[in-house]
């Protein structure tokens, strides 16, 4: 950890930020899609489920192979 630079730390923070924002965007999109089918409860479940699935999908593509 001692050989890491400030630039490496900033890159890690940026990657984490975009993972969180991207997962939230996926969650909202899934929630909007489910709202038209299941109403407000589907919206809430879609946000939660879509966020988790978005995060898992990104993690698999980035680190799972």
Coordinates of C-alpha atoms in Angstrom, one line a residue:
X1 CA 0.0 0.0 0.0
X2 CA 3.0 2.3 0.5
X3 CA 3.9 2.4 -3.2
X4 CA 0.5 3.8 -4.2
X5 CA 0.3 7.3 -5.4
X6 CA -2.3 10.0 -4.9
X7 CA -3.3 9.5 -8.6
X8 CA -4.1 5.8 -7.9
X9 CA -6.2 6.8 -4.9
X10 CA -8.2 9.3 -7.0
X11 CA -8.7 6.7 -9.7
X12 CA -10.1 4.2 -7.2
X13 CA -12.5 6.8 -5.8
X14 CA -13.7 7.8 -9.2
X15 CA -14.3 4.2 -10.2
X16 CA -16.2 3.6 -6.9
X17 CA -18.3 6.8 -7.5
X18 CA -19.2 5.7 -11.0
X19 CA -20.1 2.2 -9.9
X20 CA -22.5 3.6 -7.2
X21 CA -24.0 6.2 -9.6
X22 CA -24.3 3.6 -12.4
X23 CA -26.0 1.1 -10.1
X24 CA -28.4 3.7 -8.9
X25 CA -29.3 4.6 -12.5
X26 CA -29.9 1.0 -13.4
X27 CA -32.1 0.7 -10.3
X28 CA -34.2 3.7 -11.3
X29 CA -34.6 2.4 -14.8
X30 CA -35.7 -1.0 -13.7
X31 CA -38.0 0.7 -11.1
X32 CA -39.6 2.8 -13.8
X33 CA -40.2 -0.3 -16.0
X34 CA -41.8 -2.2 -13.2
X35 CA -43.9 0.8 -12.1
X36 CA -45.9 0.5 -15.3
X37 CA -46.6 -3.2 -14.6
X38 CA -46.9 -3.4 -10.8
X39 CA -47.6 0.1 -9.6
X40 CA -45.7 1.9 -6.8
X41 CA -44.6 -1.3 -4.9
X42 CA -43.0 -2.5 -8.2
X43 CA -41.2 0.8 -8.4
X44 CA -39.6 0.4 -5.0
X45 CA -38.8 -3.2 -5.5
X46 CA -37.4 -2.4 -8.9
X47 CA -35.1 0.3 -7.5
X48 CA -33.7 -2.0 -4.9
X49 CA -33.4 -5.1 -7.1
X50 CA -32.1 -3.1 -10.1
X51 CA -29.5 -1.5 -8.0
X52 CA -28.2 -4.8 -6.7
X53 CA -28.3 -6.4 -10.1
X54 CA -26.6 -3.5 -11.7
X55 CA -23.8 -3.6 -9.1
X56 CA -23.4 -7.4 -9.4
X57 CA -23.4 -7.2 -13.2
X58 CA -20.7 -4.5 -13.2
X59 CA -18.6 -6.4 -10.7
X60 CA -18.8 -9.6 -12.8
X61 CA -17.8 -7.8 -15.9
X62 CA -15.0 -5.9 -14.2
X63 CA -13.6 -8.5 -11.8
X64 CA -15.3 -11.9 -12.5
X65 CA -13.5 -13.0 -15.6

